[in-house]
Amino acid sequence: AQSVTQLDSQVPVFEEAPVELRCNYSSSVSVYLFWYVQYPNQGLQLLLKYLSGSTLVKGINGFEAEFNKSQTSFHLRKPSVHISDTAEYFCAGNTGGFKTIFGAGTRLFVKA
Amino acid sequence: DAGVTQSPTHLIKTRGQQVTLRCSPKSGHDTVSWYQQALGQGPQFIFQYYEEEERQRGNFPDRFSGHQFPNYSSELNVNALLLGDSALYLCASSLRNRENGYTFGSGTRLTVV
């Protein structure tokens, strides 16, 4: 079955600390992988994407993610978070067909 | 460059009624996908339109239907509304070749009472 699993529903972290948001995917969704961010009362915004090639991809706002085929993971990382990074983060995958499926989301809460 | 525009932003309907939600894609995009996002959950794929045809559908009943117009804008129609249809409905536009990901609108918050 096609699935994208986000392993943490909430991640609290102090400002300027590093953070990792975890995502695992089923092999059938590994063609294209994405991370999106959703701020309150807004739609989703694309942070970064993995299509092929280098397994480390860099995105906007200082985020990066690493594609790991053997672990079927695509974890999102940032070395130093800001208060403004508080939001909901969604991992998503596309099989090369027309449907992109999303994980349930991880709420990142950055504390001062 | 305008992004994805959705209307209305909020809507309250009564059970059994019908609703139409509208979406204008980002300039240059030709594909529109609709998602339902229930509170505290990830977006669920409803269907995708390209060249005015529905080309893939998610696990939603026939009460959910859509349309795409020649200018690429799209409508989502839901008939016989149920309380469980209350959600944020997101429109996402993209290019046919998928690799660039989606551009999302801010959504329509539908409340069914």
Short mmCIF file of C-alpha atoms in Angstrom, two decimals:
data_model
loop_
_atom_site.label_atom_id
_atom_site.label_comp_id
_atom_site.label_asym_id
_atom_site.label_seq_id
_atom_site.Cartn_x
_atom_site.Cartn_y
_atom_site.Cartn_z
CA ALA A 1 0.00 0.00 0.00
CA GLN A 2 1.09 3.53 -0.67
CA SER A 3 1.82 5.43 2.53
CA VAL A 4 3.75 8.29 4.03
CA THR A 5 4.23 8.10 7.78
CA GLN A 6 5.30 10.98 9.96
CA LEU A 7 6.63 9.53 13.15
CA ASP A 8 6.01 12.46 15.47
CA SER A 9 2.75 14.35 15.80
CA GLN A 10 4.36 17.17 17.80
CA VAL A 11 7.95 18.31 18.24
CA PRO A 12 8.70 21.00 20.83
CA VAL A 13 12.14 22.59 20.61
CA PHE A 14 13.87 25.66 21.99
CA GLU A 15 14.81 28.53 19.73
CA GLU A 16 18.26 28.17 18.08
CA ALA A 17 18.31 24.41 18.75
CA PRO A 18 18.53 21.89 15.90
CA VAL A 19 15.46 19.92 14.88
CA GLU A 20 14.66 16.78 12.89
CA LEU A 21 11.17 15.89 11.69
CA ARG A 22 10.93 12.24 10.70
CA CYS A 23 9.19 10.77 7.67
CA ASN A 24 9.08 7.22 6.35
CA TYR A 25 7.56 6.22 3.06
CA SER A 26 6.48 3.02 1.40
CA SER A 27 8.55 2.00 -1.59
CA SER A 28 5.66 2.70 -3.97
CA VAL A 29 5.82 6.43 -3.24
CA SER A 30 9.54 6.89 -3.55
CA VAL A 31 9.66 8.44 -7.01
CA TYR A 32 9.24 12.02 -5.84
CA LEU A 33 9.29 13.19 -2.22
CA PHE A 34 8.37 16.57 -0.81
CA TRP A 35 8.16 18.54 2.41
CA TYR A 36 5.53 21.24 2.79
CA VAL A 37 4.90 23.76 5.58
CA GLN A 38 1.51 25.08 6.65
CA TYR A 39 1.19 28.20 8.77
CA PRO A 40 -2.09 28.83 10.64
CA ASN A 41 -5.05 29.59 8.40
CA GLN A 42 -2.98 29.21 5.25
CA GLY A 43 -2.43 26.68 2.50
CA LEU A 44 0.66 24.54 2.19
CA GLN A 45 3.96 25.90 0.90
CA LEU A 46 6.63 23.76 -0.73
CA LEU A 47 9.84 23.63 1.35
CA LEU A 48 11.89 21.22 -0.73
CA LYS A 49 11.70 18.24 -3.04
CA TYR A 50 13.68 15.13 -3.92
CA LEU A 51 13.47 13.89 -7.48
CA SER A 52 16.75 12.03 -8.06
CA GLY A 53 20.49 12.47 -7.73
CA SER A 54 22.08 13.83 -4.56
CA THR A 55 20.39 12.41 -1.48
CA LEU A 56 20.76 15.67 0.45
CA VAL A 57 18.39 18.34 -0.75
CA LYS A 58 18.27 21.92 0.43
CA GLY A 59 15.14 23.99 0.59
CA ILE A 60 13.90 27.36 1.65
CA ASN A 61 14.25 28.91 5.10
CA GLY A 62 17.40 26.90 5.90
CA PHE A 63 15.71 23.49 5.84
CA GLU A 64 17.27 20.39 4.30
CA ALA A 65 16.25 16.76 3.97
CA GLU A 66 18.07 13.52 3.34
CA PHE A 67 16.71 10.74 1.16
CA ASN A 68 17.67 7.32 2.52
CA LYS A 69 16.57 4.48 0.28
CA SER A 70 17.68 1.66 2.57
CA GLN A 71 15.79 3.15 5.52
CA THR A 72 12.90 4.37 3.31
CA SER A 73 13.17 7.69 5.11
CA PHE A 74 13.13 11.35 4.15
CA HIS A 75 13.79 13.27 7.35
CA LEU A 76 13.67 17.06 7.48
CA ARG A 77 16.33 18.96 9.42
CA LYS A 78 17.27 22.48 10.38
CA PRO A 79 20.43 23.28 12.35
CA SER A 80 18.96 26.25 14.23
CA VAL A 81 15.25 27.02 14.45
CA HIS A 82 13.50 30.34 14.94
CA ILE A 83 10.20 31.20 16.58
CA SER A 84 8.84 31.88 13.09
CA ASP A 85 9.39 28.20 12.16
CA THR A 86 6.45 27.24 14.38
CA ALA A 87 4.03 25.58 11.96
CA GLU A 88 2.69 22.24 10.71
CA TYR A 89 5.02 20.28 8.45
CA PHE A 90 3.87 17.66 5.97
CA CYS A 91 5.88 15.00 4.20
CA ALA A 92 4.45 13.92 0.85
CA GLY A 93 5.20 11.41 -1.86
CA ASN A 94 4.27 10.82 -5.46
CA THR A 95 4.61 7.52 -7.28
CA GLY A 96 5.02 9.11 -10.67
CA GLY A 97 1.28 8.90 -11.19
CA PHE A 98 -1.08 11.77 -10.71
CA LYS A 99 -1.67 11.51 -6.98
CA THR A 100 0.52 12.96 -4.26
CA ILE A 101 -0.20 11.55 -0.81
CA PHE A 102 0.53 13.34 2.43
CA GLY A 103 1.48 12.28 5.92
CA ALA A 104 -0.60 13.28 8.91
CA GLY A 105 1.68 16.19 9.74
CA THR A 106 4.12 17.15 12.50
CA ARG A 107 3.49 20.23 14.56
CA LEU A 108 6.76 22.02 15.26
CA PHE A 109 6.54 24.30 18.26
CA VAL A 110 9.55 26.55 18.85
CA LYS A 111 9.86 27.92 22.37
CA ALA A 112 11.75 31.05 23.39
CA ASP B 1 2.31 36.80 -10.22
CA ALA B 2 -0.92 35.66 -8.60
CA GLY B 3 -0.80 32.37 -6.82
CA VAL B 4 -3.72 30.01 -6.39
CA THR B 5 -6.98 31.78 -5.55
CA GLN B 6 -9.85 30.01 -3.83
CA SER B 7 -13.34 31.24 -3.08
CA PRO B 8 -15.11 31.56 -0.79
CA THR B 9 -12.76 31.50 2.19
CA HIS B 10 -15.43 30.33 4.62
CA LEU B 11 -18.79 28.70 4.14
CA ILE B 12 -21.50 27.34 6.42
CA LYS B 13 -24.02 24.89 5.00
CA THR B 14 -26.80 22.69 6.34
CA ARG B 15 -26.80 18.91 6.06
CA GLY B 16 -28.26 17.77 2.75
CA GLN B 17 -27.40 20.95 0.92
CA GLN B 18 -25.05 21.27 -2.03
CA VAL B 19 -21.92 23.41 -2.24
CA THR B 20 -19.62 24.67 -5.00
CA LEU B 21 -16.06 25.74 -4.31
CA ARG B 22 -13.93 27.58 -6.84
CA CYS B 23 -10.26 27.70 -7.69
CA SER B 24 -8.09 29.73 -10.05
CA PRO B 25 -4.68 28.14 -10.55
CA LYS B 26 -1.34 29.87 -10.55
CA SER B 27 -0.52 31.54 -13.85
CA GLY B 28 1.12 29.04 -16.19
CA HIS B 29 -0.22 25.96 -14.39
CA ASP B 30 -2.52 23.61 -16.26
CA THR B 31 -3.38 21.00 -13.65
CA VAL B 32 -5.65 21.35 -10.63
CA SER B 33 -5.90 18.94 -7.71
CA TRP B 34 -8.36 19.10 -4.85
CA TYR B 35 -7.67 17.95 -1.32
CA GLN B 36 -9.76 17.66 1.82
CA GLN B 37 -8.00 18.43 5.10
CA ALA B 38 -9.91 17.51 8.24
CA LEU B 39 -8.89 19.15 11.49
CA GLY B 40 -5.55 17.81 12.72
CA GLN B 41 -4.97 15.62 9.68
CA GLY B 42 -3.02 15.68 6.47
CA PRO B 43 -4.62 16.57 3.15
CA GLN B 44 -6.53 13.73 1.47
CA PHE B 45 -6.58 13.55 -2.33
CA ILE B 46 -10.04 14.00 -3.85
CA PHE B 47 -9.25 14.21 -7.56
CA GLN B 48 -7.13 15.89 -10.20
CA TYR B 49 -8.13 17.66 -13.40
CA TYR B 50 -6.08 18.15 -16.53
CA GLU B 51 -7.30 19.24 -19.96
CA GLU B 52 -10.82 19.54 -18.55
CA GLU B 53 -10.90 15.84 -17.64
CA GLU B 54 -10.75 14.09 -14.29
CA ARG B 55 -7.67 11.95 -14.65
CA GLN B 56 -7.39 10.41 -11.19
CA ARG B 57 -9.70 10.13 -8.24
CA GLY B 58 -9.10 9.39 -4.59
CA ASN B 59 -11.27 7.40 -2.23
CA PHE B 60 -14.22 9.79 -2.15
CA PRO B 61 -17.88 9.06 -2.97
CA ASP B 62 -19.64 10.23 -6.09
CA ARG B 63 -21.17 13.07 -4.09
CA PHE B 64 -17.88 14.80 -4.78
CA SER B 65 -17.57 15.99 -8.37
CA GLY B 66 -15.61 18.59 -10.20
CA HIS B 67 -15.01 20.47 -13.35
CA GLN B 68 -12.17 22.22 -15.08
CA PHE B 69 -12.74 25.07 -17.50
CA PRO B 70 -10.76 26.01 -20.64
CA ASN B 71 -8.93 28.72 -18.66
CA TYR B 72 -7.75 25.95 -16.23
CA SER B 73 -9.88 27.18 -13.34
CA SER B 74 -11.81 24.52 -11.48
CA GLU B 75 -14.83 23.86 -9.31
CA LEU B 76 -15.44 21.29 -6.63
CA ASN B 77 -19.06 20.32 -6.03
CA VAL B 78 -20.31 18.37 -3.05
CA ASN B 79 -23.91 17.13 -2.96
CA ALA B 80 -26.00 15.91 -0.03
CA LEU B 81 -23.63 17.37 2.54
CA LEU B 82 -22.87 15.38 5.67
CA LEU B 83 -21.50 16.64 8.96
CA GLY B 84 -18.32 14.71 8.18
CA ASP B 85 -17.72 16.86 5.12
CA SER B 86 -16.73 19.72 7.40
CA ALA B 87 -13.09 20.41 6.57
CA LEU B 88 -10.63 22.72 4.86
CA TYR B 89 -10.75 22.17 1.11
CA LEU B 90 -7.50 22.91 -0.61
CA CYS B 91 -6.91 23.53 -4.27
CA ALA B 92 -3.42 22.86 -5.61
CA SER B 93 -2.17 23.73 -9.05
CA SER B 94 0.82 22.32 -10.85
CA LEU B 95 2.35 21.65 -14.20
CA ARG B 96 1.55 18.40 -15.93
CA ASN B 97 5.03 17.04 -15.31
CA ARG B 98 4.59 16.77 -11.53
CA GLU B 99 8.25 17.24 -10.52
CA ASN B 100 7.79 20.82 -9.36
CA GLY B 101 5.27 19.93 -6.70
CA TYR B 102 2.11 21.85 -5.94
CA THR B 103 1.23 25.46 -5.33
CA PHE B 104 -1.63 25.56 -2.84
CA GLY B 105 -4.37 28.07 -2.25
CA SER B 106 -5.32 29.15 1.26
CA GLY B 107 -8.36 26.91 1.19
CA THR B 108 -12.08 27.10 1.79
CA ARG B 109 -13.23 26.28 5.31
CA LEU B 110 -16.53 24.41 4.98
CA THR B 111 -18.67 23.89 8.06
CA VAL B 112 -21.72 21.65 7.78
CA VAL B 113 -24.30 22.06 10.55
#
